PDB file of C-alpha atoms in Angstrom:
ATOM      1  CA  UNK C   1      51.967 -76.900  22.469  1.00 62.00           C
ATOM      2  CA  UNK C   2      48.405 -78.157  20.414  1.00 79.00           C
ATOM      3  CA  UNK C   3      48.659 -77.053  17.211  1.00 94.00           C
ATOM      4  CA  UNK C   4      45.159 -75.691  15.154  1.00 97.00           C
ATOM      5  CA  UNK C   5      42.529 -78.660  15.994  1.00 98.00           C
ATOM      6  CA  UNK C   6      39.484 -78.911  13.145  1.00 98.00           C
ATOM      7  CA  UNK C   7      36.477 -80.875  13.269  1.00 98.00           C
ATOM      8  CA  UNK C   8      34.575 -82.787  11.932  1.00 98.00           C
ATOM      9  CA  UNK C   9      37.626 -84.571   9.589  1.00 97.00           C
ATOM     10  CA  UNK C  10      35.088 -85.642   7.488  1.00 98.00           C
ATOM     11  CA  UNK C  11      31.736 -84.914   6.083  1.00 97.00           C
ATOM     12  CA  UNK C  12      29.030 -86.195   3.454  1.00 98.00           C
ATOM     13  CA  UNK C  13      26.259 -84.261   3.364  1.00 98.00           C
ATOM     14  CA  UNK C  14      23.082 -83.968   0.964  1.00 98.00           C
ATOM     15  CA  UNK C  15      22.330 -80.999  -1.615  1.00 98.00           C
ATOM     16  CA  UNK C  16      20.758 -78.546   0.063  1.00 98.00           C
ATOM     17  CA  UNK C  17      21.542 -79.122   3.773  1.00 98.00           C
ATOM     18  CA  UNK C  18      23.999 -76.743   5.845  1.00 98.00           C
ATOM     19  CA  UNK C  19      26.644 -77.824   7.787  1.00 98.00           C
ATOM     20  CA  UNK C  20      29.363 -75.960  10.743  1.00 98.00           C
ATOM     21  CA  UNK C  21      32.738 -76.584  10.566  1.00 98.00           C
ATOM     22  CA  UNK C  22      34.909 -76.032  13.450  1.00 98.00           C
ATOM     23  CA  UNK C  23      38.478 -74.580  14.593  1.00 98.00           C
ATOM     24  CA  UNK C  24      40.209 -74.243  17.475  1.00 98.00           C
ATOM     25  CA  UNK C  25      43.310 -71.707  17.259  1.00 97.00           C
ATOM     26  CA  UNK C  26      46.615 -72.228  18.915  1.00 96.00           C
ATOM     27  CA  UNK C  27      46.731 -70.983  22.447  1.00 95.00           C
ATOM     28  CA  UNK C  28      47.415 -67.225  22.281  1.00 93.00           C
ATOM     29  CA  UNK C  29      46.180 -66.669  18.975  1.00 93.00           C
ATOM     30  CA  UNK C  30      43.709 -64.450  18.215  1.00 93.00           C
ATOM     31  CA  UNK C  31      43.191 -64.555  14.602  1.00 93.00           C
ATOM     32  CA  UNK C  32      41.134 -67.316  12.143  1.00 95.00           C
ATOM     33  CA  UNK C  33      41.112 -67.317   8.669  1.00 95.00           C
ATOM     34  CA  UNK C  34      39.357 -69.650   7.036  1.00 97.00           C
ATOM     35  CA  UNK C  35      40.073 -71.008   3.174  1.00 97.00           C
ATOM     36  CA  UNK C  36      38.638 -73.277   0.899  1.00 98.00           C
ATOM     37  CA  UNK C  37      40.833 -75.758  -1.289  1.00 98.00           C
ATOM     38  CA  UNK C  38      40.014 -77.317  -4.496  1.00 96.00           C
ATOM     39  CA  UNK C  39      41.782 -79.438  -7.357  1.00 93.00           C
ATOM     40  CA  UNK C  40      40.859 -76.005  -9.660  1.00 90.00           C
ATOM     41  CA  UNK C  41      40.951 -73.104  -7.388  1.00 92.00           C
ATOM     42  CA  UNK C  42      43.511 -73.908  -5.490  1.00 93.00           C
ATOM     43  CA  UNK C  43      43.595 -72.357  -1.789  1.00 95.00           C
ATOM     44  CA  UNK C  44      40.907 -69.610  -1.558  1.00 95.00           C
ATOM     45  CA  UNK C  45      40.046 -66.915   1.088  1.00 93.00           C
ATOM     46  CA  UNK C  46      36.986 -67.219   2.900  1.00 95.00           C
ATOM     47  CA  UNK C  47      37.336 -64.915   5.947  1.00 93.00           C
ATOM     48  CA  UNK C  48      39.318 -63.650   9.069  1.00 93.00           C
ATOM     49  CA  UNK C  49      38.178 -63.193  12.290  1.00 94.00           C
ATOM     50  CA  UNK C  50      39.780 -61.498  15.077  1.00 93.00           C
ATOM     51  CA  UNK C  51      38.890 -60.458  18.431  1.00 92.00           C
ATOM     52  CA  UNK C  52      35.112 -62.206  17.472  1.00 95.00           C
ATOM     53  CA  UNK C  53      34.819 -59.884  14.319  1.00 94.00           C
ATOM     54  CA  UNK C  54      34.928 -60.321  10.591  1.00 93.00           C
ATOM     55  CA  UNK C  55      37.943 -57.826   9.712  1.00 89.00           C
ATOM     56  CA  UNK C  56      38.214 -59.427   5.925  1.00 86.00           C
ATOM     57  CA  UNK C  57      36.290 -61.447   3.473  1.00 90.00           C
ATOM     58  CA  UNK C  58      36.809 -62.797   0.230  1.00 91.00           C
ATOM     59  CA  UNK C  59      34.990 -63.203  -2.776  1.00 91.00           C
ATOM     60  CA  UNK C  60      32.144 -65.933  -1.440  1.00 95.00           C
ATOM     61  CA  UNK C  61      28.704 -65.700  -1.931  1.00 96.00           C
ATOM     62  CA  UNK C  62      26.613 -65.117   1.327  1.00 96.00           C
ATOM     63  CA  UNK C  63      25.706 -69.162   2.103  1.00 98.00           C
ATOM     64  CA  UNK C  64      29.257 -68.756   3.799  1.00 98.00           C
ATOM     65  CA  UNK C  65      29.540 -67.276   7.305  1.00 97.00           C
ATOM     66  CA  UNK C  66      31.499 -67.698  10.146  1.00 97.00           C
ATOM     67  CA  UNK C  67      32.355 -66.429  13.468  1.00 98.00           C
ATOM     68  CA  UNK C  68      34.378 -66.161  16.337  1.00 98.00           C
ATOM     69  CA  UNK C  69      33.872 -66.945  20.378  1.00 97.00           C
ATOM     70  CA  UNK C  70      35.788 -64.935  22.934  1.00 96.00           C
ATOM     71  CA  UNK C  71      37.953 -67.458  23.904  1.00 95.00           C
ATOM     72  CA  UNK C  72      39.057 -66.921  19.869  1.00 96.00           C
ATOM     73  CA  UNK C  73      37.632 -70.828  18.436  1.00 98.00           C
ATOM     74  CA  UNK C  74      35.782 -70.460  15.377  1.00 98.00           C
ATOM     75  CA  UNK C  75      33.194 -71.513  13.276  1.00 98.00           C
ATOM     76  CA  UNK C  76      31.840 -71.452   9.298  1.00 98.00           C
ATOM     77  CA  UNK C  77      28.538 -72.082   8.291  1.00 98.00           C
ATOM     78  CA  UNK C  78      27.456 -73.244   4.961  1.00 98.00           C
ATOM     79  CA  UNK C  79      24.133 -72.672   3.926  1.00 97.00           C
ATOM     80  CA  UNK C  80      21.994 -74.322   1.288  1.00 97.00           C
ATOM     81  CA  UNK C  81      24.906 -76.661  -0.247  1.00 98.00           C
ATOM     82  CA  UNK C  82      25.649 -77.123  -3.767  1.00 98.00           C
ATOM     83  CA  UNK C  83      27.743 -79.876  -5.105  1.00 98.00           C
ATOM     84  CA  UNK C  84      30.663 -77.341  -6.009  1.00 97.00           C
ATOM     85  CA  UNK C  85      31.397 -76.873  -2.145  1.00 98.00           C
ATOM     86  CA  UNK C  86      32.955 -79.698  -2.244  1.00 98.00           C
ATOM     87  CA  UNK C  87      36.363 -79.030  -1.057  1.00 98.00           C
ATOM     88  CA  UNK C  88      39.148 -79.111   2.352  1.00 98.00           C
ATOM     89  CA  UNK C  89      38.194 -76.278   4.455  1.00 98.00           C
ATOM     90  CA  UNK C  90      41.292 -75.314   5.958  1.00 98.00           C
ATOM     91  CA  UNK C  91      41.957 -72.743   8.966  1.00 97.00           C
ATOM     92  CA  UNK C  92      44.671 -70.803  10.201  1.00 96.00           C
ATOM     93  CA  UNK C  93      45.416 -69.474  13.172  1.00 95.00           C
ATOM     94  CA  UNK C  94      47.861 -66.907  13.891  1.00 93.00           C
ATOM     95  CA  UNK C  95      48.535 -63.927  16.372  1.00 89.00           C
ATOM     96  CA  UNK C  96      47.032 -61.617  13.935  1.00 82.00           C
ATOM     97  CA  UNK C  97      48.133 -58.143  13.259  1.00 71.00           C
ATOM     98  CA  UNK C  98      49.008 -58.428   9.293  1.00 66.00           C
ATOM     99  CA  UNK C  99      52.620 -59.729   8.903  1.00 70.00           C
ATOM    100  CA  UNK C 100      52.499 -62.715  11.533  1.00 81.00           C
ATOM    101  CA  UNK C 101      52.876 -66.316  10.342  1.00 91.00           C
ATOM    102  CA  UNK C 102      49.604 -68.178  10.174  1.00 93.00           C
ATOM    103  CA  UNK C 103      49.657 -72.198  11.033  1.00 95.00           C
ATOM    104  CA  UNK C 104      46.888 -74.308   9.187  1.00 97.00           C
ATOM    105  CA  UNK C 105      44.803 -76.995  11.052  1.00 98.00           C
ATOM    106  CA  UNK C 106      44.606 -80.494   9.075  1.00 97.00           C
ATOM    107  CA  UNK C 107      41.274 -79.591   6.963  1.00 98.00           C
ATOM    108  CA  UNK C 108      38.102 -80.957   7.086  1.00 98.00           C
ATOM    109  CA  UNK C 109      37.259 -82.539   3.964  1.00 98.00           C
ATOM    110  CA  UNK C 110      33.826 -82.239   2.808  1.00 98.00           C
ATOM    111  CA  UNK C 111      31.257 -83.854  -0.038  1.00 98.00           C
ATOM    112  CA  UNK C 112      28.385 -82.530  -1.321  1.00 98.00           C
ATOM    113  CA  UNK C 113      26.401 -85.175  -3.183  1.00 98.00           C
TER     114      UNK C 113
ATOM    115  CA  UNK B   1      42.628 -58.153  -9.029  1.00 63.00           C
ATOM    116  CA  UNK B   2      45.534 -59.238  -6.784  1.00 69.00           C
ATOM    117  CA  UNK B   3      47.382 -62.060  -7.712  1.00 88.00           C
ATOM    118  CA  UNK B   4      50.533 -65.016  -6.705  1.00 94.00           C
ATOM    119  CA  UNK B   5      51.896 -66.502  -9.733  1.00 95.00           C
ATOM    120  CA  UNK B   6      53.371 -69.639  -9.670  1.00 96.00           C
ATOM    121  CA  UNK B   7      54.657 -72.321 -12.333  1.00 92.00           C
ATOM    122  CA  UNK B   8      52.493 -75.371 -11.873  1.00 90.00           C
ATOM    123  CA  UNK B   9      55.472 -77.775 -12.692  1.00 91.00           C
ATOM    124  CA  UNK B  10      56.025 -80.486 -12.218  1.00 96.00           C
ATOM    125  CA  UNK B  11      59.341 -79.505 -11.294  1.00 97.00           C
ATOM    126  CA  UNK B  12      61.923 -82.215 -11.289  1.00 98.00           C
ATOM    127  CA  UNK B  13      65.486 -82.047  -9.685  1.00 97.00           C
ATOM    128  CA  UNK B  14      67.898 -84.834  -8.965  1.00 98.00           C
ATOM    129  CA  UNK B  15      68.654 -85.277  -5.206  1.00 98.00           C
ATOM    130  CA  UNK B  16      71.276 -83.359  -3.802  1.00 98.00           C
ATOM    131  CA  UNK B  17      71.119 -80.366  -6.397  1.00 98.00           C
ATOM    132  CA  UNK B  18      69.215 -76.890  -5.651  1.00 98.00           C
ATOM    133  CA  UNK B  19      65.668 -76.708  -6.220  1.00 98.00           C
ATOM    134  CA  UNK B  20      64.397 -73.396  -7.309  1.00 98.00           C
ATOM    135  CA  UNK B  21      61.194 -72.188  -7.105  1.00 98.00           C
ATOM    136  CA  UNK B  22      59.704 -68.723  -8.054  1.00 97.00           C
ATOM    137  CA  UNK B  23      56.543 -66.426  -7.908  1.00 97.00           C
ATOM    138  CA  UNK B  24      55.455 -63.004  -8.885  1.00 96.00           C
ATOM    139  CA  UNK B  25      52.497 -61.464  -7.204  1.00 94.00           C
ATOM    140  CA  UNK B  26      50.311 -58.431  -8.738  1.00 90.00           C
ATOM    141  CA  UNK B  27      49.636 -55.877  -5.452  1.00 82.00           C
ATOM    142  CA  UNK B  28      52.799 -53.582  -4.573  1.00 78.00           C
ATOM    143  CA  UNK B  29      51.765 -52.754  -1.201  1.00 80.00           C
ATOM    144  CA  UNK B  30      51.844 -56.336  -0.512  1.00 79.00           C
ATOM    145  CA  UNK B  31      54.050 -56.696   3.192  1.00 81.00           C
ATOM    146  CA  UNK B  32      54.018 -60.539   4.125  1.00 89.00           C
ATOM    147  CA  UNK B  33      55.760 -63.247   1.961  1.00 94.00           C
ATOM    148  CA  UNK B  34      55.482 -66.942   3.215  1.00 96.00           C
ATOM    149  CA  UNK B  35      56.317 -70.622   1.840  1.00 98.00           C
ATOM    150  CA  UNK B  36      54.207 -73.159   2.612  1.00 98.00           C
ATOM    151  CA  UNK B  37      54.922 -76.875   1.414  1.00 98.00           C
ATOM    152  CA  UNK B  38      52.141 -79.157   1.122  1.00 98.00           C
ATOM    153  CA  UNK B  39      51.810 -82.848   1.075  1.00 98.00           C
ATOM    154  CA  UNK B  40      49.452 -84.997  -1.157  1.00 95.00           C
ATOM    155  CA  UNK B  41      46.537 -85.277   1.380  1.00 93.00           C
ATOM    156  CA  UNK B  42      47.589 -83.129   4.128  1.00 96.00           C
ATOM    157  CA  UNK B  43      47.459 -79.566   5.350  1.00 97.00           C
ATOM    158  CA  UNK B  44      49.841 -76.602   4.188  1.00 97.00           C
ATOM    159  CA  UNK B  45      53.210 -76.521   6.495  1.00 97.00           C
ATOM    160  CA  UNK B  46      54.668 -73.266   6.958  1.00 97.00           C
ATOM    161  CA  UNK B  47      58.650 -73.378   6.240  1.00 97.00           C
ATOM    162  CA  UNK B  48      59.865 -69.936   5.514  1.00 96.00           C
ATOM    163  CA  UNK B  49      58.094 -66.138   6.078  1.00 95.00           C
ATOM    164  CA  UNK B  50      60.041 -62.913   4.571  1.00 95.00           C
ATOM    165  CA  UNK B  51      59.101 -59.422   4.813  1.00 92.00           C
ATOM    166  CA  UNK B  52      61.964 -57.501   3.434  1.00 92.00           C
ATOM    167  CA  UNK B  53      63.906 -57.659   0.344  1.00 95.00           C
ATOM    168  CA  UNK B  54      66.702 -59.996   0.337  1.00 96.00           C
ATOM    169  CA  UNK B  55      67.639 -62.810   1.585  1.00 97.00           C
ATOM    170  CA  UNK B  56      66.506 -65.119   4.246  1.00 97.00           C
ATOM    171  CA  UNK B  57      68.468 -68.750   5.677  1.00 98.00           C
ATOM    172  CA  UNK B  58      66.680 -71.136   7.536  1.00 97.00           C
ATOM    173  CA  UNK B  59      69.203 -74.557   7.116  1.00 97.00           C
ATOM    174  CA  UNK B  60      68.519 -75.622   3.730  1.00 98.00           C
ATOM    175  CA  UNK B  61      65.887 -73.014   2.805  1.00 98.00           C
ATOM    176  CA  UNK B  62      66.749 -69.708   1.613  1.00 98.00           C
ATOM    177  CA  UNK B  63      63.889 -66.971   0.613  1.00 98.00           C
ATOM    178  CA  UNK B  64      64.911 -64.123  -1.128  1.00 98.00           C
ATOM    179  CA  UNK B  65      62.621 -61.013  -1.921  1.00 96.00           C
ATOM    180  CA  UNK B  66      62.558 -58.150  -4.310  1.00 95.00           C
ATOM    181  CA  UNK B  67      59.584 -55.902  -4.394  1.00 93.00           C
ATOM    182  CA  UNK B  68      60.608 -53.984  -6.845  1.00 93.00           C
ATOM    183  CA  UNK B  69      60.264 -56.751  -9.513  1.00 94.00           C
ATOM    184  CA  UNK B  70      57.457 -58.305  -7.055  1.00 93.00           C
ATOM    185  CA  UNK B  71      59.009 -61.347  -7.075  1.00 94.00           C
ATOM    186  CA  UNK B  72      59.864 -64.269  -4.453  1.00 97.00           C
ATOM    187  CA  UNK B  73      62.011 -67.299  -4.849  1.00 98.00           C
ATOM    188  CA  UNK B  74      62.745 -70.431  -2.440  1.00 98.00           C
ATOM    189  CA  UNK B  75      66.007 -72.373  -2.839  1.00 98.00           C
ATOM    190  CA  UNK B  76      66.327 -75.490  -1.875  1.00 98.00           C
ATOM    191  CA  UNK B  77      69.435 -76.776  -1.191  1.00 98.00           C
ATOM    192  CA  UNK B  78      70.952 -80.572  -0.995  1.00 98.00           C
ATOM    193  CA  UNK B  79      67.116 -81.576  -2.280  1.00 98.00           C
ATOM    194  CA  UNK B  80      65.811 -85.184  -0.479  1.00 97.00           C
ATOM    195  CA  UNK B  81      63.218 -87.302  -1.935  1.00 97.00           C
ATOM    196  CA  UNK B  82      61.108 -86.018   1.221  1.00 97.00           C
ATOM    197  CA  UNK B  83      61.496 -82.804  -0.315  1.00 98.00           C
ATOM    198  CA  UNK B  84      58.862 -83.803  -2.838  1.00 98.00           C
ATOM    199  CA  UNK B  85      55.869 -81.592  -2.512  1.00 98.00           C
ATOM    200  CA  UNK B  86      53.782 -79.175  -3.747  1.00 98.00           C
ATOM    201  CA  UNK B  87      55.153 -74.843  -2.449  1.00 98.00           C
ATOM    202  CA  UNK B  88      52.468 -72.906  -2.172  1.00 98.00           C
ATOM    203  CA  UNK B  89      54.088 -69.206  -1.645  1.00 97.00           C
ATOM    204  CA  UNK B  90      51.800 -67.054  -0.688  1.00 95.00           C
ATOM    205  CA  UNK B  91      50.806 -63.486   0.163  1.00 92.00           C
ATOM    206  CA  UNK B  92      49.724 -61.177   2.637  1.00 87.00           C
ATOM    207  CA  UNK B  93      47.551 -58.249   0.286  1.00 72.00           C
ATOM    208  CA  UNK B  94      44.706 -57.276   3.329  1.00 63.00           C
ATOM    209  CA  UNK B  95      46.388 -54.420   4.477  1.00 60.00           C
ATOM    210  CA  UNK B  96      45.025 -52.397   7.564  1.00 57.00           C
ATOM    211  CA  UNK B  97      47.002 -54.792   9.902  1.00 58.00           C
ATOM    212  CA  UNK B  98      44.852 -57.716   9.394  1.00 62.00           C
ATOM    213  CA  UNK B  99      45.540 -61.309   8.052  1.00 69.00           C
ATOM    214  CA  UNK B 100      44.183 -63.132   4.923  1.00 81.00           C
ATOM    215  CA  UNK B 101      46.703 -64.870   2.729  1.00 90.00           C
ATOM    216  CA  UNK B 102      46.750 -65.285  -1.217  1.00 91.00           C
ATOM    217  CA  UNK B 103      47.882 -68.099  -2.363  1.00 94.00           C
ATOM    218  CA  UNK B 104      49.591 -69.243  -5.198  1.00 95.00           C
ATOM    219  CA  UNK B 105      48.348 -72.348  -6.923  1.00 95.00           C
ATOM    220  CA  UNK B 106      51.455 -74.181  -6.413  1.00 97.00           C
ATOM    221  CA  UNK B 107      54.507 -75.495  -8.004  1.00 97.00           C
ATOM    222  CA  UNK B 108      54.623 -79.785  -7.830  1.00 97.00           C
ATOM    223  CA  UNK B 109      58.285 -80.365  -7.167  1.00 98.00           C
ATOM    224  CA  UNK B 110      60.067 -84.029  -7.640  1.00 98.00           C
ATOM    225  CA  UNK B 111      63.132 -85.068  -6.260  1.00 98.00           C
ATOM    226  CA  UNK B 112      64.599 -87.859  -8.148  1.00 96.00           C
ATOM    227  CA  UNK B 113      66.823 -90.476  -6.167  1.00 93.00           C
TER     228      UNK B 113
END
């Protein structure tokens, strides 16, 4: 059974630029969360998706979006980036429904310079 | 503001005693407990979910719960070097049915040969 696939692994991209980060969910799953992971922060909460809508968000300014396909693979935006986005963007998938174990897709690791 | 306390560490335990690790989280109507060990440069592995008070065994994990003191704990028994990680415990505070974990910042744990 594929586990939660993320691309790209990697990114550099300039101040200023947006970039899409992508996740594909374990078959059968229908929720994404997405978090953000730094050195200071620690692991953050961006957003869930289920069932192609937002059903939570954390505290993130608005250059962060996301979304959700029917066939439940997901995307996050980021918009205008600063140098303090620099972080692993991690997703999760899981079956959804509040209790359920979520499973976290190797990262994608990007730098703002 | 709902928070998962952990002790940074580093914890150190010699290999083949118990490793102990603890956190307290803020919101009482919190529902989902989960473990998640995480290597340097890699993703965070899910090894242990609870959702009622007491105690859980998976081989040589045990999770035990108490909401009333809002307080989790992972044992660790028979520690191996490969043990050495950081355990992210973390929290389920969304509510409503949906998913969105908290996350602790981590305890660094060292198991000395």
């Amino acid at each position: 059974k594929a586990g939660v696939t993320q691309t790209p692994r990697y990114l550099i991209k300039t101040r200023g630029q947006q970039v899409t980060l992508s996740c594909s969910p374990i078959s059968g799953h229908r929720s994404v969360s997405w978090y953000q992971q730094t050195p200071g922060q620690g692991l953050q909460f961006l957003f869930e998706y289920f069932s192609e809508t937002q059903r939570n968000k954390g505290n993130f300014p608005g250059r962060f979006s996301g979304r959700q396909f029917s066939n439940s693979r997901s995307e996050m935006n980021v918009s205008t980036l600063e140098l303090g986005d620099s972080a692993l963007y991690l997703c999760a998938s899981s079956f959804g429904g509040g209790t359920t174990e979520a499973f976290f897709g190797q990262g994608t690791r990007l730098t703002v310079v | 503001q709902k928070e998962v306390e952990q002790n940074s560490g580093p914890l150190s335990v010699p290999e083949g005693a118990i490793a102990s690790l603890n956190c307290t989280y803020s919101d009482r109507v919190s529902q989902s407990f989960f473990w998640y060990r995480q290597y340097s440069g890699k993703s965070p592995e899910l090894i242990m979910s609870i959702y009622s008070n007491g105690d859980k065994e998976d081989g040589r994990f045990t999770a035990q719960l108490n909401k009333a003191s809002q307080y989790v704990s992972l044992l660790i028994r028979d520690s191996q070097p490969s043990d050495s990680a950081t355990y992210l415990c973390a929290v389920n505070v969304q509510g409503g049915g949906a998913d969105g974990l908290t996350f602790g910042k981590g305890t660094h744990l060292i198991i000395q040969p």
